[in-house]
């Protein structure tokens, strides 16, 4: 028991050290990159469900969104990154750092719909893709409403 | 045969239209986002093979890199995006737009090693991950040497 506790403390310290090595401006830049790349892929899926449907393109886009959603981006919201500039000034709201339950709920909803999006894209049905795209978009918007400062 | 050709031409025109709707500054921003997000994940894998190895974290990072590598980012190098500013001024070299064979070769090498990286990460062996990380990094560097303006 004692050694387990010690191990946990050491792990925590190492994790803390690793996190401390990430510069706040890099963390902000990297998370903005994740959202920026997802924006392209959302745009692509939208163009496909509103225009000519290309299954292969939708699959690629949905897989990219799924992998980014599941990448553990929460680690990029380090203490000290509530303000600061990556590619641009962060637009995260202070609530992101205080309302952990709300953030977790939003993140889990997003991951769930992103996983479903990849599954639906692989099946290749345009109408089902359109419907799932709507559900996924709603989880993006929900999080932006609560935790992102408006343009 | 004639109708196939017609269909091909129509598809080409539609693709051209869709591509034309993407603003050059968005295309540059989105590709910079892809590279930026991969940078974080490369950093994470490096930290794991050089420090404490966390299989789950390496898998997440490798999956993100794989999905971005296979997303078809080449589509973001539209005509007119050889110069311009996304998140920052593009550092693509003019050769990227003239040496198509070289670009294709670099892209295929990168995709191959990114796919292998995800496979090796899933197996969970730290030494094998370190070796594959070296091979993947080499394909990044190779492309940067030929097609990216130095810092």
PDB file of N, CA, C and O in Angstrom, chain A residues 14 29-30 32-34 36-37 39-41 43-44 52 60 63-64 67-68 70-73 75-76 87-88, chain B residues 14 29-30 32-34 36-37 39-41 43-44 52 60 63-64 67-68 70-73 75-76 87-88:
ATOM      1  N   UNK A  14       6.314  13.210 -11.876  1.00  0.00           N
ATOM      2  CA  UNK A  14       6.856  13.131 -13.232  1.00  0.00           C
ATOM      3  C   UNK A  14       5.906  13.778 -14.230  1.00  0.00           C
ATOM      4  O   UNK A  14       6.324  14.527 -15.101  1.00  0.00           O
ATOM      5  N   UNK A  29      -1.181  27.096 -28.778  1.00  0.00           N
ATOM      6  CA  UNK A  29      -1.038  26.921 -30.227  1.00  0.00           C
ATOM      7  C   UNK A  29      -1.485  25.519 -30.668  1.00  0.00           C
ATOM      8  O   UNK A  29      -2.192  25.358 -31.654  1.00  0.00           O
ATOM      9  N   UNK A  30      -1.087  24.522 -29.899  1.00  0.00           N
ATOM     10  CA  UNK A  30      -1.431  23.143 -30.258  1.00  0.00           C
ATOM     11  C   UNK A  30      -2.936  22.895 -30.162  1.00  0.00           C
ATOM     12  O   UNK A  30      -3.502  22.204 -31.002  1.00  0.00           O
ATOM     13  N   UNK A  32      -5.281  25.190 -30.450  1.00  0.00           N
ATOM     14  CA  UNK A  32      -5.887  25.939 -31.557  1.00  0.00           C
ATOM     15  C   UNK A  32      -5.692  25.185 -32.878  1.00  0.00           C
ATOM     16  O   UNK A  32      -6.554  25.211 -33.757  1.00  0.00           O
ATOM     17  N   UNK A  33      -4.571  24.500 -33.008  1.00  0.00           N
ATOM     18  CA  UNK A  33      -4.311  23.692 -34.205  1.00  0.00           C
ATOM     19  C   UNK A  33      -5.308  22.543 -34.319  1.00  0.00           C
ATOM     20  O   UNK A  33      -5.818  22.256 -35.411  1.00  0.00           O
ATOM     21  N   UNK A  34      -5.574  21.897 -33.198  1.00  0.00           N
ATOM     22  CA  UNK A  34      -6.542  20.798 -33.196  1.00  0.00           C
ATOM     23  C   UNK A  34      -7.914  21.273 -33.658  1.00  0.00           C
ATOM     24  O   UNK A  34      -8.549  20.663 -34.519  1.00  0.00           O
ATOM     25  N   UNK A  36      -8.538  24.008 -35.347  1.00  0.00           N
ATOM     26  CA  UNK A  36      -8.411  24.498 -36.730  1.00  0.00           C
ATOM     27  C   UNK A  36      -8.482  23.362 -37.735  1.00  0.00           C
ATOM     28  O   UNK A  36      -9.137  23.478 -38.773  1.00  0.00           O
ATOM     29  N   UNK A  37      -7.826  22.261 -37.413  1.00  0.00           N
ATOM     30  CA  UNK A  37      -7.848  21.135 -38.351  1.00  0.00           C
ATOM     31  C   UNK A  37      -9.236  20.479 -38.370  1.00  0.00           C
ATOM     32  O   UNK A  37      -9.712  20.053 -39.416  1.00  0.00           O
ATOM     33  N   UNK A  39     -11.954  22.102 -37.952  1.00  0.00           N
ATOM     34  CA  UNK A  39     -12.798  23.044 -38.703  1.00  0.00           C
ATOM     35  C   UNK A  39     -12.767  22.711 -40.193  1.00  0.00           C
ATOM     36  O   UNK A  39     -13.805  22.692 -40.860  1.00  0.00           O
ATOM     37  N   UNK A  40     -11.568  22.442 -40.725  1.00  0.00           N
ATOM     38  CA  UNK A  40     -11.468  22.059 -42.136  1.00  0.00           C
ATOM     39  C   UNK A  40     -12.305  20.805 -42.408  1.00  0.00           C
ATOM     40  O   UNK A  40     -13.073  20.739 -43.368  1.00  0.00           O
ATOM     41  N   UNK A  41     -12.175  19.830 -41.542  1.00  0.00           N
ATOM     42  CA  UNK A  41     -12.847  18.557 -41.776  1.00  0.00           C
ATOM     43  C   UNK A  41     -14.357  18.647 -41.598  1.00  0.00           C
ATOM     44  O   UNK A  41     -15.107  17.964 -42.298  1.00  0.00           O
ATOM     45  N   UNK A  43     -15.990  21.381 -42.380  1.00  0.00           N
ATOM     46  CA  UNK A  43     -16.341  22.074 -43.624  1.00  0.00           C
ATOM     47  C   UNK A  43     -16.464  21.079 -44.774  1.00  0.00           C
ATOM     48  O   UNK A  43     -17.371  21.174 -45.606  1.00  0.00           O
ATOM     49  N   UNK A  44     -15.522  20.118 -44.824  1.00  0.00           N
ATOM     50  CA  UNK A  44     -15.547  19.112 -45.887  1.00  0.00           C
ATOM     51  C   UNK A  44     -16.780  18.223 -45.807  1.00  0.00           C
ATOM     52  O   UNK A  44     -17.412  17.915 -46.813  1.00  0.00           O
ATOM     53  N   UNK A  52     -22.167  17.145 -53.794  1.00  0.00           N
ATOM     54  CA  UNK A  52     -21.891  15.789 -54.279  1.00  0.00           C
ATOM     55  C   UNK A  52     -21.229  14.984 -53.168  1.00  0.00           C
ATOM     56  O   UNK A  52     -20.251  15.450 -52.577  1.00  0.00           O
ATOM     57  N   UNK A  60     -12.283  10.111 -44.560  1.00  0.00           N
ATOM     58  CA  UNK A  60     -11.011  10.738 -44.154  1.00  0.00           C
ATOM     59  C   UNK A  60     -11.249  11.868 -43.153  1.00  0.00           C
ATOM     60  O   UNK A  60     -10.553  11.990 -42.151  1.00  0.00           O
ATOM     61  N   UNK A  63     -12.547  10.468 -39.771  1.00  0.00           N
ATOM     62  CA  UNK A  63     -11.463   9.794 -39.030  1.00  0.00           C
ATOM     63  C   UNK A  63     -10.525  10.816 -38.374  1.00  0.00           C
ATOM     64  O   UNK A  63     -10.052  10.592 -37.259  1.00  0.00           O
ATOM     65  N   UNK A  64     -10.247  11.904 -39.077  1.00  0.00           N
ATOM     66  CA  UNK A  64      -9.373  12.941 -38.503  1.00  0.00           C
ATOM     67  C   UNK A  64     -10.034  13.572 -37.275  1.00  0.00           C
ATOM     68  O   UNK A  64      -9.404  13.731 -36.229  1.00  0.00           O
ATOM     69  N   UNK A  67      -9.982  11.066 -34.332  1.00  0.00           N
ATOM     70  CA  UNK A  67      -8.664  10.892 -33.703  1.00  0.00           C
ATOM     71  C   UNK A  67      -8.292  12.112 -32.855  1.00  0.00           C
ATOM     72  O   UNK A  67      -7.707  11.966 -31.778  1.00  0.00           O
ATOM     73  N   UNK A  68      -8.643  13.295 -33.336  1.00  0.00           N
ATOM     74  CA  UNK A  68      -8.337  14.516 -32.565  1.00  0.00           C
ATOM     75  C   UNK A  68      -9.221  14.574 -31.317  1.00  0.00           C
ATOM     76  O   UNK A  68      -8.756  14.895 -30.226  1.00  0.00           O
ATOM     77  N   UNK A  70     -10.340  12.155 -29.637  1.00  0.00           N
ATOM     78  CA  UNK A  70      -9.889  11.144 -28.667  1.00  0.00           C
ATOM     79  C   UNK A  70      -8.423  11.298 -28.253  1.00  0.00           C
ATOM     80  O   UNK A  70      -7.864  10.417 -27.609  1.00  0.00           O
ATOM     81  N   UNK A  71      -7.789  12.394 -28.653  1.00  0.00           N
ATOM     82  CA  UNK A  71      -6.347  12.524 -28.437  1.00  0.00           C
ATOM     83  C   UNK A  71      -5.971  12.972 -27.020  1.00  0.00           C
ATOM     84  O   UNK A  71      -4.796  12.938 -26.655  1.00  0.00           O
ATOM     85  N   UNK A  72      -6.966  13.394 -26.262  1.00  0.00           N
ATOM     86  CA  UNK A  72      -6.666  13.864 -24.910  1.00  0.00           C
ATOM     87  C   UNK A  72      -6.230  15.317 -24.867  1.00  0.00           C
ATOM     88  O   UNK A  72      -5.333  15.698 -24.100  1.00  0.00           O
ATOM     89  N   UNK A  73      -6.888  16.135 -25.699  1.00  0.00           N
ATOM     90  CA  UNK A  73      -6.554  17.555 -25.786  1.00  0.00           C
ATOM     91  C   UNK A  73      -6.715  18.318 -24.481  1.00  0.00           C
ATOM     92  O   UNK A  73      -6.167  19.409 -24.332  1.00  0.00           O
ATOM     93  N   UNK A  75      -5.334  17.870 -21.884  1.00  0.00           N
ATOM     94  CA  UNK A  75      -3.993  18.064 -21.310  1.00  0.00           C
ATOM     95  C   UNK A  75      -3.379  19.392 -21.744  1.00  0.00           C
ATOM     96  O   UNK A  75      -2.406  19.854 -21.140  1.00  0.00           O
ATOM     97  N   UNK A  76      -3.936  19.992 -22.800  1.00  0.00           N
ATOM     98  CA  UNK A  76      -3.376  21.262 -23.293  1.00  0.00           C
ATOM     99  C   UNK A  76      -3.957  22.479 -22.573  1.00  0.00           C
ATOM    100  O   UNK A  76      -3.539  23.609 -22.829  1.00  0.00           O
ATOM    101  N   UNK A  87      -1.377  30.676 -31.707  1.00  0.00           N
ATOM    102  CA  UNK A  87      -1.454  31.284 -33.045  1.00  0.00           C
ATOM    103  C   UNK A  87      -2.109  32.655 -32.950  1.00  0.00           C
ATOM    104  O   UNK A  87      -1.821  33.563 -33.713  1.00  0.00           O
ATOM    105  N   UNK A  88      -3.053  32.750 -32.001  1.00  0.00           N
ATOM    106  CA  UNK A  88      -3.752  34.011 -31.720  1.00  0.00           C
ATOM    107  C   UNK A  88      -4.102  33.991 -30.238  1.00  0.00           C
ATOM    108  O   UNK A  88      -3.875  32.991 -29.559  1.00  0.00           O
TER     109      UNK A  88
ATOM    110  N   UNK B  14     -16.998  20.219 -60.707  1.00  0.00           N
ATOM    111  CA  UNK B  14     -17.567  20.369 -59.364  1.00  0.00           C
ATOM    112  C   UNK B  14     -16.460  20.476 -58.322  1.00  0.00           C
ATOM    113  O   UNK B  14     -16.512  21.322 -57.436  1.00  0.00           O
ATOM    114  N   UNK B  29      -4.225  28.247 -43.298  1.00  0.00           N
ATOM    115  CA  UNK B  29      -4.450  28.097 -41.850  1.00  0.00           C
ATOM    116  C   UNK B  29      -4.739  26.638 -41.483  1.00  0.00           C
ATOM    117  O   UNK B  29      -4.212  26.111 -40.500  1.00  0.00           O
ATOM    118  N   UNK B  30      -5.557  25.975 -42.296  1.00  0.00           N
ATOM    119  CA  UNK B  30      -5.924  24.585 -42.003  1.00  0.00           C
ATOM    120  C   UNK B  30      -4.723  23.655 -42.135  1.00  0.00           C
ATOM    121  O   UNK B  30      -4.566  22.738 -41.340  1.00  0.00           O
ATOM    122  N   UNK B  32      -1.575  24.516 -41.756  1.00  0.00           N
ATOM    123  CA  UNK B  32      -0.697  24.836 -40.618  1.00  0.00           C
ATOM    124  C   UNK B  32      -1.248  24.211 -39.333  1.00  0.00           C
ATOM    125  O   UNK B  32      -0.486  23.769 -38.467  1.00  0.00           O
ATOM    126  N   UNK B  33      -2.561  24.143 -39.218  1.00  0.00           N
ATOM    127  CA  UNK B  33      -3.192  23.504 -38.055  1.00  0.00           C
ATOM    128  C   UNK B  33      -2.863  22.014 -38.012  1.00  0.00           C
ATOM    129  O   UNK B  33      -2.565  21.462 -36.946  1.00  0.00           O
ATOM    130  N   UNK B  34      -2.931  21.369 -39.174  1.00  0.00           N
ATOM    131  CA  UNK B  34      -2.595  19.936 -39.245  1.00  0.00           C
ATOM    132  C   UNK B  34      -1.172  19.679 -38.782  1.00  0.00           C
ATOM    133  O   UNK B  34      -0.920  18.796 -37.954  1.00  0.00           O
ATOM    134  N   UNK B  36       0.663  21.694 -36.961  1.00  0.00           N
ATOM    135  CA  UNK B  36       0.769  22.120 -35.564  1.00  0.00           C
ATOM    136  C   UNK B  36       0.283  21.041 -34.609  1.00  0.00           C
ATOM    137  O   UNK B  36       0.894  20.783 -33.571  1.00  0.00           O
ATOM    138  N   UNK B  37      -0.828  20.398 -34.985  1.00  0.00           N
ATOM    139  CA  UNK B  37      -1.361  19.356 -34.096  1.00  0.00           C
ATOM    140  C   UNK B  37      -0.466  18.120 -34.117  1.00  0.00           C
ATOM    141  O   UNK B  37      -0.272  17.470 -33.086  1.00  0.00           O
ATOM    142  N   UNK B  39       2.714  18.253 -34.478  1.00  0.00           N
ATOM    143  CA  UNK B  39       3.900  18.641 -33.697  1.00  0.00           C
ATOM    144  C   UNK B  39       3.703  18.288 -32.227  1.00  0.00           C
ATOM    145  O   UNK B  39       4.599  17.740 -31.583  1.00  0.00           O
ATOM    146  N   UNK B  40       2.502  18.607 -31.704  1.00  0.00           N
ATOM    147  CA  UNK B  40       2.226  18.248 -30.311  1.00  0.00           C
ATOM    148  C   UNK B  40       2.351  16.742 -30.110  1.00  0.00           C
ATOM    149  O   UNK B  40       2.987  16.272 -29.160  1.00  0.00           O
ATOM    150  N   UNK B  41       1.762  15.990 -31.015  1.00  0.00           N
ATOM    151  CA  UNK B  41       1.742  14.540 -30.846  1.00  0.00           C
ATOM    152  C   UNK B  41       3.112  13.903 -31.036  1.00  0.00           C
ATOM    153  O   UNK B  41       3.439  12.919 -30.379  1.00  0.00           O
ATOM    154  N   UNK B  43       5.855  15.472 -30.159  1.00  0.00           N
ATOM    155  CA  UNK B  43       6.472  15.845 -28.879  1.00  0.00           C
ATOM    156  C   UNK B  43       6.081  14.865 -27.776  1.00  0.00           C
ATOM    157  O   UNK B  43       6.906  14.464 -26.952  1.00  0.00           O
ATOM    158  N   UNK B  44       4.807  14.461 -27.792  1.00  0.00           N
ATOM    159  CA  UNK B  44       4.322  13.527 -26.766  1.00  0.00           C
ATOM    160  C   UNK B  44       4.971  12.158 -26.889  1.00  0.00           C
ATOM    161  O   UNK B  44       5.352  11.544 -25.897  1.00  0.00           O
ATOM    162  N   UNK B  52       9.084   8.255 -19.031  1.00  0.00           N
ATOM    163  CA  UNK B  52       8.180   7.187 -18.613  1.00  0.00           C
ATOM    164  C   UNK B  52       7.234   6.858 -19.757  1.00  0.00           C
ATOM    165  O   UNK B  52       6.597   7.755 -20.308  1.00  0.00           O
ATOM    166  N   UNK B  60      -2.863   7.277 -28.457  1.00  0.00           N
ATOM    167  CA  UNK B  60      -3.675   8.451 -28.819  1.00  0.00           C
ATOM    168  C   UNK B  60      -2.912   9.370 -29.764  1.00  0.00           C
ATOM    169  O   UNK B  60      -3.451   9.875 -30.752  1.00  0.00           O
ATOM    170  N   UNK B  63      -2.399   7.701 -33.227  1.00  0.00           N
ATOM    171  CA  UNK B  63      -3.658   7.666 -33.986  1.00  0.00           C
ATOM    172  C   UNK B  63      -3.985   9.028 -34.588  1.00  0.00           C
ATOM    173  O   UNK B  63      -4.485   9.117 -35.710  1.00  0.00           O
ATOM    174  N   UNK B  64      -3.713  10.087 -33.829  1.00  0.00           N
ATOM    175  CA  UNK B  64      -3.974  11.443 -34.343  1.00  0.00           C
ATOM    176  C   UNK B  64      -3.068  11.728 -35.543  1.00  0.00           C
ATOM    177  O   UNK B  64      -3.522  12.220 -36.580  1.00  0.00           O
ATOM    178  N   UNK B  67      -4.299   9.692 -38.614  1.00  0.00           N
ATOM    179  CA  UNK B  67      -5.527  10.208 -39.234  1.00  0.00           C
ATOM    180  C   UNK B  67      -5.250  11.497 -40.013  1.00  0.00           C
ATOM    181  O   UNK B  67      -5.813  11.708 -41.089  1.00  0.00           O
ATOM    182  N   UNK B  68      -4.378  12.346 -39.478  1.00  0.00           N
ATOM    183  CA  UNK B  68      -4.054  13.598 -40.182  1.00  0.00           C
ATOM    184  C   UNK B  68      -3.232  13.284 -41.434  1.00  0.00           C
ATOM    185  O   UNK B  68      -3.470  13.846 -42.504  1.00  0.00           O
ATOM    186  N   UNK B  70      -3.402  10.709 -43.249  1.00  0.00           N
ATOM    187  CA  UNK B  70      -4.271  10.080 -44.255  1.00  0.00           C
ATOM    188  C   UNK B  70      -5.477  10.940 -44.638  1.00  0.00           C
ATOM    189  O   UNK B  70      -6.369  10.469 -45.340  1.00  0.00           O
ATOM    190  N   UNK B  71      -5.513  12.187 -44.177  1.00  0.00           N
ATOM    191  CA  UNK B  71      -6.712  13.008 -44.383  1.00  0.00           C
ATOM    192  C   UNK B  71      -6.799  13.638 -45.768  1.00  0.00           C
ATOM    193  O   UNK B  71      -7.837  14.192 -46.128  1.00  0.00           O
ATOM    194  N   UNK B  72      -5.713  13.566 -46.523  1.00  0.00           N
ATOM    195  CA  UNK B  72      -5.742  14.186 -47.856  1.00  0.00           C
ATOM    196  C   UNK B  72      -5.406  15.670 -47.817  1.00  0.00           C
ATOM    197  O   UNK B  72      -5.985  16.478 -48.556  1.00  0.00           O
ATOM    198  N   UNK B  73      -4.461  16.037 -46.962  1.00  0.00           N
ATOM    199  CA  UNK B  73      -4.056  17.442 -46.797  1.00  0.00           C
ATOM    200  C   UNK B  73      -3.527  18.082 -48.082  1.00  0.00           C
ATOM    201  O   UNK B  73      -3.467  19.305 -48.178  1.00  0.00           O
ATOM    202  N   UNK B  75      -4.938  18.479 -50.662  1.00  0.00           N
ATOM    203  CA  UNK B  75      -6.002  19.322 -51.215  1.00  0.00           C
ATOM    204  C   UNK B  75      -5.908  20.760 -50.714  1.00  0.00           C
ATOM    205  O   UNK B  75      -6.524  21.666 -51.285  1.00  0.00           O
ATOM    206  N   UNK B  76      -5.155  20.975 -49.639  1.00  0.00           N
ATOM    207  CA  UNK B  76      -5.033  22.334 -49.076  1.00  0.00           C
ATOM    208  C   UNK B  76      -3.932  23.158 -49.746  1.00  0.00           C
ATOM    209  O   UNK B  76      -3.748  24.328 -49.427  1.00  0.00           O
ATOM    210  N   UNK B  87      -2.362  31.134 -40.204  1.00  0.00           N
ATOM    211  CA  UNK B  87      -2.029  31.562 -38.839  1.00  0.00           C
ATOM    212  C   UNK B  87      -0.787  32.453 -38.894  1.00  0.00           C
ATOM    213  O   UNK B  87      -0.614  33.362 -38.086  1.00  0.00           O
ATOM    214  N   UNK B  88       0.103  32.136 -39.828  1.00  0.00           N
ATOM    215  CA  UNK B  88       1.316  32.924 -40.052  1.00  0.00           C
ATOM    216  C   UNK B  88       1.637  32.806 -41.536  1.00  0.00           C
ATOM    217  O   UNK B  88       0.960  32.071 -42.256  1.00  0.00           O
TER     218      UNK B  88
END
